[in-house]
Amino acid sequence: MNRTTRILSKPWPAREATPAVTVNPPLYKGSTVLFNSYADMLKAGRHEYEGISYGTDRLPTQRQFEEAMCELEGGTVCRVFQSGIAAIQTALMAFTASGDHILVCDNAYGPGQRFCRKVLQKYGVECTPVPPDVGADIALYIRPNTRLILLESPGSITFEIQDIPAVTAVAREKNIVTVLDSTWATPLYLQPFELGVDVSIHSVTKYISGYSDVLAGTVTVGETHARTFENFYKMMEIYTPAEECYLALRGLQSLATRLKQHERSALTVAKWLESLPMVDRVIHPALPSHPEHHLWQRDFSGSSGLFAFTFKKEYTDSELAAFIDSLTLFRLGYSWGGYQSLITAAKVMRATPSRYAGKTIIRLHIGLEECADLIADLENGFTMLR
Ligand SMILES: Cc1ncc(COP(=O)(O)O)c(C=O)c1O
């Protein structure tokens, strides 16, 4: 046999290899997955094969992460995606069809709302924004063809909290699917299925992966809608790279420990900000001053490291630039949930009336640095505004 042919046709695992049991699971990569026999291939063709038939059939690394998330959330089926936004988009497509109407919470992740307006609309799905602090009053917006409600609680810029059990009670009566983006709370601080939610979404990119080097998302579905979603996912032949699933699984191992630190430091910084005369509002669900603090207390078992504040005075862009650019620990960038603290500043754009209309929202992601250093960094930055 030719030398190259011999190398290329070497079976795996190599016969002489000693099995190694590592702490972390192996990373499976593959497009082609080999069948043992033609009979198995025929079964796969008839959709009767029980093994994995192709790379898009969810290789073991992907399945392992999905199973871990499903168990943490208490759902029936979990599927992973190449980003949080892909998870949102696919969930919306799986449960809607032309002629449907959906309700979208006005504080939901911007690109998700844009997808509803620009893409779903194109396929005949109409979308209406609802106030970000909606509860039982969701009933006012429901039409005979309303099929889905997209919630995000708390929203990741202005942190309004929805009365989730009140919304899901109304939705259930009318067979409307409720979808919740629960990224802020992670599966550790909110159990959406216990509050009646049908579909729970996470941007794994944030706390779950934890190092700002992974893009991934999950959709976990409760029993009623599990088969519909499973079939849709399969039909779309979605695939998430094994490396991302591996890193997400690894992130899960330390999530609880990291999150406690994010929570503690964020609350310390938030309380310190509340004591400053130049600060108007600190928008943090775990502070008693938050308008829906009672809902947070009732439904959540903790808070994460992302919150916002507003100044009493509206500063110009160049004044804000002097403040933000003087910071050394808070870095300027999108996303959150990593070990490094981040800052963003922008005026919010809302379709429904907002508490923060016309105000610049300064959003902080509190990372894993020493809290006193973060406060000193902000204090130093504020001198540029005084
Ligand atoms: C609340 C929320 N959901 C979803 C997403 C989208 O996640 P990804 O960046 O993984 O696409 C983001 C991103 O910032 C987010 O803040």
mmCIF file of C-alpha atoms and ligand atoms in Angstrom:
data_model
loop_
_atom_site.group_PDB
_atom_site.id
_atom_site.type_symbol
_atom_site.label_atom_id
_atom_site.label_comp_id
_atom_site.label_asym_id
_atom_site.label_seq_id
_atom_site.Cartn_x
_atom_site.Cartn_y
_atom_site.Cartn_z
ATOM 1 C CA MET A 1 0.000 0.000 0.000
ATOM 2 C CA ASN A 2 1.183 3.505 -0.815
ATOM 3 C CA ARG A 3 2.533 5.344 2.311
ATOM 4 C CA THR A 4 0.112 8.268 1.982
ATOM 5 C CA THR A 5 -2.842 5.933 1.508
ATOM 6 C CA ARG A 6 -1.818 4.029 4.638
ATOM 7 C CA ILE A 7 -1.737 7.233 6.730
ATOM 8 C CA LEU A 8 -5.001 8.558 5.303
ATOM 9 C CA SER A 9 -6.886 5.335 5.931
ATOM 10 C CA LYS A 10 -5.638 4.770 9.487
ATOM 11 C CA PRO A 11 -8.639 3.963 11.670
ATOM 12 C CA TRP A 12 -9.415 6.056 14.733
ATOM 13 C CA PRO A 13 -9.015 5.477 17.592
ATOM 14 C CA ALA A 14 -5.614 3.992 16.788
ATOM 15 C CA ARG A 15 -5.738 0.353 17.832
ATOM 16 C CA GLU A 16 -2.627 0.635 19.982
ATOM 17 C CA ALA A 17 -3.829 3.803 21.815
ATOM 18 C CA THR A 18 -4.284 3.561 25.583
ATOM 19 C CA PRO A 19 -7.619 5.148 26.533
ATOM 20 C CA ALA A 20 -7.043 8.333 28.555
ATOM 21 C CA VAL A 21 -9.656 9.690 30.940
ATOM 22 C CA THR A 22 -9.087 13.428 31.177
ATOM 23 C CA VAL A 23 -10.930 15.708 33.627
ATOM 24 C CA ASN A 24 -12.562 17.556 30.757
ATOM 25 C CA PRO A 25 -14.496 15.811 27.997
ATOM 26 C CA PRO A 26 -12.878 15.222 24.591
ATOM 27 C CA LEU A 27 -13.456 17.778 21.879
ATOM 28 C CA TYR A 28 -15.189 16.184 18.885
ATOM 29 C CA LYS A 29 -14.746 17.817 15.497
ATOM 30 C CA GLY A 30 -16.148 16.377 12.320
ATOM 31 C CA SER A 31 -18.267 16.737 9.225
ATOM 32 C CA THR A 32 -18.333 13.083 8.126
ATOM 33 C CA VAL A 33 -19.295 10.608 10.820
ATOM 34 C CA LEU A 34 -18.552 7.018 9.787
ATOM 35 C CA PHE A 35 -21.235 4.311 9.797
ATOM 36 C CA ASN A 36 -20.350 0.784 10.834
ATOM 37 C CA SER A 37 -22.376 -0.782 8.040
ATOM 38 C CA TYR A 38 -24.511 -0.050 4.991
ATOM 39 C CA ALA A 39 -27.537 -1.192 7.009
ATOM 40 C CA ASP A 40 -26.918 1.705 9.436
ATOM 41 C CA MET A 41 -26.617 4.146 6.514
ATOM 42 C CA LEU A 42 -29.939 2.911 5.154
ATOM 43 C CA LYS A 43 -31.519 3.431 8.578
ATOM 44 C CA ALA A 44 -30.157 7.003 8.635
ATOM 45 C CA GLY A 45 -31.798 7.585 5.256
ATOM 46 C CA ARG A 46 -35.117 6.447 6.730
ATOM 47 C CA HIS A 47 -34.567 8.654 9.867
ATOM 48 C CA GLU A 48 -34.473 5.506 11.990
ATOM 49 C CA TYR A 49 -30.776 5.564 12.913
ATOM 50 C CA GLU A 50 -30.168 6.218 16.601
ATOM 51 C CA GLY A 51 -26.514 7.233 16.338
ATOM 52 C CA ILE A 52 -25.010 10.498 15.109
ATOM 53 C CA SER A 53 -25.064 10.614 11.324
ATOM 54 C CA TYR A 54 -23.288 13.879 10.404
ATOM 55 C CA GLY A 55 -21.497 16.930 11.854
ATOM 56 C CA THR A 56 -24.753 18.915 11.918
ATOM 57 C CA ASP A 57 -26.390 16.105 13.871
ATOM 58 C CA ARG A 58 -24.841 17.555 17.045
ATOM 59 C CA LEU A 59 -21.513 15.938 17.906
ATOM 60 C CA PRO A 60 -20.891 14.784 21.513
ATOM 61 C CA THR A 61 -19.234 18.040 22.730
ATOM 62 C CA GLN A 62 -22.297 19.999 21.620
ATOM 63 C CA ARG A 63 -24.703 17.443 23.107
ATOM 64 C CA GLN A 64 -22.864 17.499 26.424
ATOM 65 C CA PHE A 65 -23.188 21.290 26.739
ATOM 66 C CA GLU A 66 -26.852 21.184 25.715
ATOM 67 C CA GLU A 67 -27.597 18.511 28.308
ATOM 68 C CA ALA A 68 -25.845 20.507 31.049
ATOM 69 C CA MET A 69 -27.839 23.659 30.194
ATOM 70 C CA CYS A 70 -31.095 21.723 29.949
ATOM 71 C CA GLU A 71 -30.559 20.261 33.397
ATOM 72 C CA LEU A 72 -29.605 23.625 34.927
ATOM 73 C CA GLU A 73 -32.722 25.223 33.502
ATOM 74 C CA GLY A 74 -35.115 22.362 34.128
ATOM 75 C CA GLY A 75 -36.240 22.308 30.482
ATOM 76 C CA THR A 76 -37.092 19.424 28.149
ATOM 77 C CA VAL A 77 -34.864 20.208 25.162
ATOM 78 C CA CYS A 78 -31.877 22.558 24.755
ATOM 79 C CA ARG A 79 -30.100 23.482 21.535
ATOM 80 C CA VAL A 80 -26.968 25.553 21.115
ATOM 81 C CA PHE A 81 -26.326 28.253 18.495
ATOM 82 C CA GLN A 82 -23.365 30.132 17.099
ATOM 83 C CA SER A 83 -24.455 33.312 18.977
ATOM 84 C CA GLY A 84 -27.141 34.656 21.298
ATOM 85 C CA ILE A 85 -28.747 36.621 18.472
ATOM 86 C CA ALA A 86 -28.912 33.466 16.318
ATOM 87 C CA ALA A 87 -30.692 31.744 19.228
ATOM 88 C CA ILE A 88 -33.237 34.587 19.437
ATOM 89 C CA GLN A 89 -33.824 34.656 15.678
ATOM 90 C CA THR A 90 -34.302 30.898 15.409
ATOM 91 C CA ALA A 91 -36.704 30.748 18.360
ATOM 92 C CA LEU A 92 -38.793 33.517 16.762
ATOM 93 C CA MET A 93 -38.858 31.712 13.407
ATOM 94 C CA ALA A 94 -39.647 28.309 14.923
ATOM 95 C CA PHE A 95 -42.864 29.495 16.564
ATOM 96 C CA THR A 96 -44.282 31.923 14.001
ATOM 97 C CA ALA A 97 -45.742 31.779 10.491
ATOM 98 C CA SER A 98 -47.028 34.241 7.938
ATOM 99 C CA GLY A 99 -50.165 36.017 9.187
ATOM 100 C CA ASP A 100 -49.125 35.847 12.865
ATOM 101 C CA HIS A 101 -48.744 38.751 15.258
ATOM 102 C CA ILE A 102 -46.124 38.901 18.011
ATOM 103 C CA LEU A 103 -45.530 41.162 21.020
ATOM 104 C CA VAL A 104 -41.988 42.291 21.799
ATOM 105 C CA CYS A 105 -40.927 43.875 25.048
ATOM 106 C CA ASP A 106 -39.510 47.298 24.296
ATOM 107 C CA ASN A 107 -36.328 46.701 26.325
ATOM 108 C CA ALA A 108 -35.431 43.476 24.475
ATOM 109 C CA TYR A 109 -31.983 43.227 22.851
ATOM 110 C CA GLY A 110 -31.941 45.763 19.977
ATOM 111 C CA PRO A 111 -30.798 43.459 17.137
ATOM 112 C CA GLY A 112 -33.558 40.987 18.110
ATOM 113 C CA GLN A 113 -36.167 43.737 17.842
ATOM 114 C CA ARG A 114 -34.655 44.813 14.532
ATOM 115 C CA PHE A 115 -34.935 41.232 13.260
ATOM 116 C CA CYS A 116 -38.663 41.301 14.092
ATOM 117 C CA ARG A 117 -39.204 44.603 12.298
ATOM 118 C CA LYS A 118 -37.019 43.992 9.264
ATOM 119 C CA VAL A 119 -37.060 40.231 8.674
ATOM 120 C CA LEU A 120 -40.144 38.679 10.292
ATOM 121 C CA GLN A 121 -42.252 41.533 8.939
ATOM 122 C CA LYS A 122 -40.979 40.651 5.436
ATOM 123 C CA TYR A 123 -42.393 37.147 5.893
ATOM 124 C CA GLY A 124 -45.795 38.414 7.041
ATOM 125 C CA VAL A 125 -45.317 38.384 10.825
ATOM 126 C CA GLU A 126 -46.477 41.620 12.430
ATOM 127 C CA CYS A 127 -44.733 42.880 15.532
ATOM 128 C CA THR A 128 -45.974 45.277 18.262
ATOM 129 C CA PRO A 129 -43.718 46.684 21.005
ATOM 130 C CA VAL A 130 -45.054 46.487 24.579
ATOM 131 C CA PRO A 131 -43.842 48.463 27.631
ATOM 132 C CA PRO A 132 -40.756 46.957 29.303
ATOM 133 C CA ASP A 133 -42.454 46.737 32.715
ATOM 134 C CA VAL A 134 -45.500 44.912 31.338
ATOM 135 C CA GLY A 135 -47.470 42.474 33.497
ATOM 136 C CA ALA A 136 -51.112 41.360 33.357
ATOM 137 C CA ASP A 137 -51.776 44.427 31.160
ATOM 138 C CA ILE A 138 -50.201 42.414 28.307
ATOM 139 C CA ALA A 139 -53.829 41.365 27.683
ATOM 140 C CA LEU A 140 -54.485 44.843 26.225
ATOM 141 C CA TYR A 141 -52.119 44.161 23.329
ATOM 142 C CA ILE A 142 -53.231 40.651 22.397
ATOM 143 C CA ARG A 143 -55.027 40.131 19.079
ATOM 144 C CA PRO A 144 -56.777 36.990 17.790
ATOM 145 C CA ASN A 145 -53.628 36.146 15.751
ATOM 146 C CA THR A 146 -51.034 36.846 18.502
ATOM 147 C CA ARG A 147 -48.799 33.766 18.634
ATOM 148 C CA LEU A 148 -45.707 34.738 20.604
ATOM 149 C CA ILE A 149 -44.486 37.157 23.306
ATOM 150 C CA LEU A 150 -40.770 37.997 23.511
ATOM 151 C CA LEU A 151 -39.633 39.126 26.970
ATOM 152 C CA GLU A 152 -36.270 40.198 28.368
ATOM 153 C CA SER A 153 -36.152 40.641 32.116
ATOM 154 C CA PRO A 154 -34.389 42.657 33.214
ATOM 155 C CA GLY A 155 -33.562 44.415 29.947
ATOM 156 C CA SER A 156 -29.824 44.733 29.477
ATOM 157 C CA ILE A 157 -29.665 48.549 29.165
ATOM 158 C CA THR A 158 -32.499 50.018 31.235
ATOM 159 C CA PHE A 159 -33.167 46.980 33.481
ATOM 160 C CA GLU A 160 -36.968 47.156 33.651
ATOM 161 C CA ILE A 161 -38.418 43.901 34.972
ATOM 162 C CA GLN A 162 -41.557 42.280 33.631
ATOM 163 C CA ASP A 163 -44.099 40.550 35.855
ATOM 164 C CA ILE A 164 -43.296 37.223 34.211
ATOM 165 C CA PRO A 165 -45.892 35.011 35.996
ATOM 166 C CA ALA A 166 -48.633 37.577 35.194
ATOM 167 C CA VAL A 167 -47.644 37.628 31.500
ATOM 168 C CA THR A 168 -47.339 33.838 31.204
ATOM 169 C CA ALA A 169 -50.726 33.312 32.914
ATOM 170 C CA VAL A 170 -52.436 35.482 30.275
ATOM 171 C CA ALA A 171 -50.440 33.872 27.433
ATOM 172 C CA ARG A 172 -51.187 30.318 28.527
ATOM 173 C CA GLU A 173 -54.946 30.927 28.475
ATOM 174 C CA LYS A 174 -54.645 31.983 24.835
ATOM 175 C CA ASN A 175 -52.075 29.404 23.699
ATOM 176 C CA ILE A 176 -49.460 32.074 23.080
ATOM 177 C CA VAL A 177 -45.805 30.982 23.289
ATOM 178 C CA THR A 178 -43.729 32.991 25.778
ATOM 179 C CA VAL A 179 -40.020 33.419 25.056
ATOM 180 C CA LEU A 180 -37.711 34.962 27.679
ATOM 181 C CA ASP A 181 -34.177 36.231 27.142
ATOM 182 C CA SER A 182 -32.786 35.410 30.586
ATOM 183 C CA THR A 183 -29.136 36.232 29.901
ATOM 184 C CA TRP A 184 -28.766 38.755 32.761
ATOM 185 C CA ALA A 185 -29.812 36.301 35.469
ATOM 186 C CA THR A 186 -28.136 33.195 33.994
ATOM 187 C CA PRO A 187 -29.763 29.829 34.799
ATOM 188 C CA LEU A 188 -28.454 30.241 38.366
ATOM 189 C CA TYR A 189 -30.507 33.287 39.379
ATOM 190 C CA LEU A 190 -33.785 32.727 37.522
ATOM 191 C CA GLN A 191 -35.734 29.579 36.711
ATOM 192 C CA PRO A 192 -38.004 30.701 33.845
ATOM 193 C CA PHE A 193 -39.963 27.430 33.560
ATOM 194 C CA GLU A 194 -41.089 27.751 37.174
ATOM 195 C CA LEU A 195 -42.604 31.127 36.228
ATOM 196 C CA GLY A 196 -44.585 29.607 33.353
ATOM 197 C CA VAL A 197 -42.234 30.592 30.496
ATOM 198 C CA ASP A 198 -42.229 28.237 27.467
ATOM 199 C CA VAL A 199 -38.832 29.083 25.958
ATOM 200 C CA SER A 200 -35.709 30.353 27.735
ATOM 201 C CA ILE A 201 -32.830 31.977 25.837
ATOM 202 C CA HIS A 202 -29.273 32.695 26.927
ATOM 203 C CA SER A 203 -26.458 34.509 25.232
ATOM 204 C CA VAL A 204 -23.733 32.089 26.332
ATOM 205 C CA THR A 205 -21.296 34.760 25.133
ATOM 206 C CA LYS A 206 -21.794 36.552 28.465
ATOM 207 C CA TYR A 207 -21.423 35.030 31.958
ATOM 208 C CA ILE A 208 -21.646 31.376 30.953
ATOM 209 C CA SER A 209 -18.490 31.470 28.837
ATOM 210 C CA GLY A 210 -17.059 34.295 30.990
ATOM 211 C CA TYR A 211 -13.883 35.235 29.119
ATOM 212 C CA SER A 212 -15.096 37.417 26.224
ATOM 213 C CA ASP A 213 -13.699 34.938 23.713
ATOM 214 C CA VAL A 214 -16.768 32.851 22.814
ATOM 215 C CA LEU A 215 -19.892 33.643 20.808
ATOM 216 C CA ALA A 216 -22.734 31.177 21.488
ATOM 217 C CA GLY A 217 -26.374 31.045 22.532
ATOM 218 C CA THR A 218 -28.893 28.508 23.792
ATOM 219 C CA VAL A 219 -32.610 27.966 23.495
ATOM 220 C CA THR A 220 -34.179 25.709 26.119
ATOM 221 C CA VAL A 221 -37.768 24.651 25.649
ATOM 222 C CA GLY A 222 -40.327 23.223 28.082
ATOM 223 C CA GLU A 223 -42.323 20.089 27.387
ATOM 224 C CA THR A 224 -45.257 21.614 25.451
ATOM 225 C CA HIS A 225 -43.149 23.011 22.621
ATOM 226 C CA ALA A 226 -40.049 20.805 22.781
ATOM 227 C CA ARG A 227 -40.818 18.649 19.710
ATOM 228 C CA THR A 228 -41.679 21.667 17.528
ATOM 229 C CA PHE A 229 -38.378 23.293 18.358
ATOM 230 C CA GLU A 230 -36.321 20.121 18.047
ATOM 231 C CA ASN A 231 -37.713 19.494 14.561
ATOM 232 C CA PHE A 232 -37.157 23.087 13.454
ATOM 233 C CA TYR A 233 -33.530 23.021 14.650
ATOM 234 C CA LYS A 234 -32.897 19.793 12.795
ATOM 235 C CA MET A 235 -34.471 21.127 9.618
ATOM 236 C CA MET A 236 -32.259 24.241 9.744
ATOM 237 C CA GLU A 237 -29.096 22.042 10.014
ATOM 238 C CA ILE A 238 -27.655 24.476 12.551
ATOM 239 C CA TYR A 239 -24.171 23.747 13.783
ATOM 240 C CA THR A 240 -22.098 25.235 16.596
ATOM 241 C CA PRO A 241 -18.323 24.738 16.530
ATOM 242 C CA ALA A 242 -17.094 22.163 19.031
ATOM 243 C CA GLU A 243 -14.489 24.570 20.471
ATOM 244 C CA GLU A 244 -17.243 27.004 21.476
ATOM 245 C CA CYS A 245 -19.272 24.205 23.107
ATOM 246 C CA TYR A 246 -16.160 22.993 24.927
ATOM 247 C CA LEU A 247 -15.364 26.500 26.235
ATOM 248 C CA ALA A 248 -19.002 27.060 27.220
ATOM 249 C CA LEU A 249 -19.004 23.780 29.163
ATOM 250 C CA ARG A 250 -15.806 24.845 30.868
ATOM 251 C CA GLY A 251 -17.372 28.215 31.700
ATOM 252 C CA LEU A 252 -20.311 26.476 33.373
ATOM 253 C CA GLN A 253 -17.924 24.815 35.847
ATOM 254 C CA SER A 254 -16.924 28.152 37.383
ATOM 255 C CA LEU A 255 -20.101 30.151 36.710
ATOM 256 C CA ALA A 256 -21.448 30.086 40.280
ATOM 257 C CA THR A 257 -18.157 31.274 41.786
ATOM 258 C CA ARG A 258 -17.588 34.018 39.229
ATOM 259 C CA LEU A 259 -21.165 35.216 39.417
ATOM 260 C CA LYS A 260 -21.028 35.670 43.204
ATOM 261 C CA GLN A 261 -17.999 37.915 42.775
ATOM 262 C CA HIS A 262 -19.657 39.911 39.936
ATOM 263 C CA GLU A 263 -22.767 40.287 42.119
ATOM 264 C CA ARG A 264 -20.913 41.425 45.254
ATOM 265 C CA SER A 265 -18.728 43.955 43.461
ATOM 266 C CA ALA A 266 -21.589 45.336 41.325
ATOM 267 C CA LEU A 267 -23.713 45.949 44.422
ATOM 268 C CA THR A 268 -20.816 47.681 46.179
ATOM 269 C CA VAL A 269 -20.172 49.956 43.179
ATOM 270 C CA ALA A 270 -23.928 50.596 42.736
ATOM 271 C CA LYS A 271 -24.375 51.614 46.396
ATOM 272 C CA TRP A 272 -21.335 53.870 46.216
ATOM 273 C CA LEU A 273 -22.722 55.550 43.062
ATOM 274 C CA GLU A 274 -26.055 56.110 44.840
ATOM 275 C CA SER A 275 -24.229 58.175 47.469
ATOM 276 C CA LEU A 276 -22.777 60.636 44.931
ATOM 277 C CA PRO A 277 -24.547 64.003 44.513
ATOM 278 C CA MET A 278 -23.817 64.119 40.750
ATOM 279 C CA VAL A 279 -25.592 60.783 40.131
ATOM 280 C CA ASP A 280 -29.312 60.887 39.450
ATOM 281 C CA ARG A 281 -30.481 57.247 39.402
ATOM 282 C CA VAL A 282 -28.668 53.979 39.853
ATOM 283 C CA ILE A 283 -30.621 51.386 37.886
ATOM 284 C CA HIS A 284 -29.894 48.055 39.554
ATOM 285 C CA PRO A 285 -32.696 45.517 40.170
ATOM 286 C CA ALA A 286 -31.302 44.476 43.569
ATOM 287 C CA LEU A 287 -31.428 48.038 44.964
ATOM 288 C CA PRO A 288 -34.648 48.966 46.822
ATOM 289 C CA SER A 289 -34.760 52.174 44.720
ATOM 290 C CA HIS A 290 -35.357 50.129 41.521
ATOM 291 C CA PRO A 291 -39.009 50.535 40.410
ATOM 292 C CA GLU A 292 -39.519 46.742 40.046
ATOM 293 C CA HIS A 293 -37.334 45.725 42.985
ATOM 294 C CA HIS A 294 -40.317 43.838 44.491
ATOM 295 C CA LEU A 295 -40.516 41.661 41.339
ATOM 296 C CA TRP A 296 -36.781 40.994 41.447
ATOM 297 C CA GLN A 297 -37.102 39.993 45.122
ATOM 298 C CA ARG A 298 -40.006 37.685 44.331
ATOM 299 C CA ASP A 299 -38.686 35.949 41.199
ATOM 300 C CA PHE A 300 -34.862 36.086 41.232
ATOM 301 C CA SER A 301 -32.377 34.485 43.595
ATOM 302 C CA GLY A 302 -29.476 36.828 42.840
ATOM 303 C CA SER A 303 -28.207 39.669 40.683
ATOM 304 C CA SER A 304 -25.348 39.789 38.212
ATOM 305 C CA GLY A 305 -22.736 42.412 37.428
ATOM 306 C CA LEU A 306 -24.496 44.537 34.802
ATOM 307 C CA PHE A 307 -26.340 47.725 35.769
ATOM 308 C CA ALA A 308 -26.619 51.382 34.787
ATOM 309 C CA PHE A 309 -26.834 54.886 36.132
ATOM 310 C CA THR A 310 -27.747 58.383 34.965
ATOM 311 C CA PHE A 311 -26.235 61.739 35.881
ATOM 312 C CA LYS A 312 -28.295 64.660 37.207
ATOM 313 C CA LYS A 313 -26.791 66.836 34.482
ATOM 314 C CA GLU A 314 -26.818 65.849 30.798
ATOM 315 C CA TYR A 315 -23.201 66.124 29.679
ATOM 316 C CA THR A 316 -22.083 66.797 26.125
ATOM 317 C CA ASP A 317 -20.410 64.026 24.123
ATOM 318 C CA SER A 318 -17.021 65.664 24.602
ATOM 319 C CA GLU A 319 -17.512 65.953 28.389
ATOM 320 C CA LEU A 320 -18.524 62.275 28.492
ATOM 321 C CA ALA A 321 -15.534 61.405 26.327
ATOM 322 C CA ALA A 322 -13.195 63.115 28.835
ATOM 323 C CA PHE A 323 -14.710 60.996 31.633
ATOM 324 C CA ILE A 324 -14.843 57.677 29.786
ATOM 325 C CA ASP A 325 -11.472 57.962 28.059
ATOM 326 C CA SER A 326 -9.783 58.724 31.391
ATOM 327 C CA LEU A 327 -10.808 55.338 32.822
ATOM 328 C CA THR A 328 -8.121 52.708 32.906
ATOM 329 C CA LEU A 329 -9.921 49.633 34.313
ATOM 330 C CA PHE A 330 -13.321 50.117 32.675
ATOM 331 C CA ARG A 331 -12.744 49.376 29.000
ATOM 332 C CA LEU A 332 -14.979 50.645 26.235
ATOM 333 C CA GLY A 333 -16.738 47.872 24.310
ATOM 334 C CA TYR A 334 -19.927 45.939 23.630
ATOM 335 C CA SER A 335 -21.126 42.786 25.318
ATOM 336 C CA TRP A 336 -20.584 41.849 28.977
ATOM 337 C CA GLY A 337 -20.140 38.908 31.345
ATOM 338 C CA GLY A 338 -16.358 38.627 31.033
ATOM 339 C CA TYR A 339 -13.683 39.143 33.706
ATOM 340 C CA GLN A 340 -12.879 42.662 32.534
ATOM 341 C CA SER A 341 -15.062 45.645 33.510
ATOM 342 C CA LEU A 342 -16.715 47.491 30.637
ATOM 343 C CA ILE A 343 -18.536 50.780 30.140
ATOM 344 C CA THR A 344 -20.946 52.036 27.473
ATOM 345 C CA ALA A 345 -22.923 55.284 27.279
ATOM 346 C CA ALA A 346 -25.873 56.125 25.044
ATOM 347 C CA LYS A 347 -29.311 57.676 24.961
ATOM 348 C CA VAL A 348 -32.032 55.031 24.787
ATOM 349 C CA MET A 349 -34.394 54.809 21.854
ATOM 350 C CA ARG A 350 -37.789 53.363 22.776
ATOM 351 C CA ALA A 351 -41.031 52.902 20.876
ATOM 352 C CA THR A 352 -43.072 53.044 24.111
ATOM 353 C CA PRO A 353 -42.851 55.786 26.814
ATOM 354 C CA SER A 354 -39.643 55.418 28.844
ATOM 355 C CA ARG A 355 -38.603 56.523 32.341
ATOM 356 C CA TYR A 356 -35.263 57.436 30.852
ATOM 357 C CA ALA A 357 -36.356 59.369 27.748
ATOM 358 C CA GLY A 358 -33.720 61.956 26.859
ATOM 359 C CA LYS A 359 -31.281 60.669 29.499
ATOM 360 C CA THR A 360 -27.859 59.232 28.772
ATOM 361 C CA ILE A 361 -27.614 55.762 30.260
ATOM 362 C CA ILE A 362 -24.141 54.878 31.505
ATOM 363 C CA ARG A 363 -23.965 51.088 31.620
ATOM 364 C CA LEU A 364 -21.339 49.304 33.676
ATOM 365 C CA HIS A 365 -20.329 45.677 33.526
ATOM 366 C CA ILE A 366 -18.481 44.958 36.737
ATOM 367 C CA GLY A 367 -15.755 42.408 36.101
ATOM 368 C CA LEU A 368 -13.596 40.393 38.464
ATOM 369 C CA GLU A 369 -11.081 43.132 39.331
ATOM 370 C CA GLU A 370 -10.709 44.289 42.941
ATOM 371 C CA CYS A 371 -13.790 46.366 43.724
ATOM 372 C CA ALA A 372 -11.887 49.193 45.498
ATOM 373 C CA ASP A 373 -9.767 49.636 42.346
ATOM 374 C CA LEU A 374 -12.893 49.924 40.193
ATOM 375 C CA ILE A 375 -14.362 52.590 42.487
ATOM 376 C CA ALA A 376 -11.056 54.494 42.442
ATOM 377 C CA ASP A 377 -11.056 54.341 38.623
ATOM 378 C CA LEU A 378 -14.592 55.802 38.437
ATOM 379 C CA GLU A 379 -13.836 58.390 41.100
ATOM 380 C CA ASN A 380 -10.832 59.530 39.139
ATOM 381 C CA GLY A 381 -12.946 59.667 35.944
ATOM 382 C CA PHE A 382 -15.639 61.783 37.634
ATOM 383 C CA THR A 383 -13.090 64.510 38.398
ATOM 384 C CA MET A 384 -13.113 65.186 34.628
ATOM 385 C CA LEU A 385 -16.819 66.103 34.944
ATOM 386 C CA ARG A 386 -16.687 68.163 38.129
HETATM 387 C C1 LIG B 1 -29.610 40.479 26.628
HETATM 388 C C2 LIG B 1 -28.867 40.017 25.432
HETATM 389 N N1 LIG B 1 -29.365 39.012 24.704
HETATM 390 C C3 LIG B 1 -28.742 38.569 23.593
HETATM 391 C C4 LIG B 1 -27.581 39.136 23.163
HETATM 392 C C5 LIG B 1 -26.920 38.630 21.906
HETATM 393 O O1 LIG B 1 -25.902 37.778 22.248
HETATM 394 P P1 LIG B 1 -24.665 37.498 21.263
HETATM 395 O O2 LIG B 1 -23.714 38.619 21.455
HETATM 396 O O3 LIG B 1 -24.165 36.187 21.789
HETATM 397 O O4 LIG B 1 -25.215 37.383 19.891
HETATM 398 C C6 LIG B 1 -27.013 40.192 23.881
HETATM 399 C C7 LIG B 1 -25.745 40.799 23.436
HETATM 400 O O5 LIG B 1 -25.251 41.766 23.942
HETATM 401 C C8 LIG B 1 -27.680 40.647 25.046
HETATM 402 O O6 LIG B 1 -27.208 41.683 25.762
#
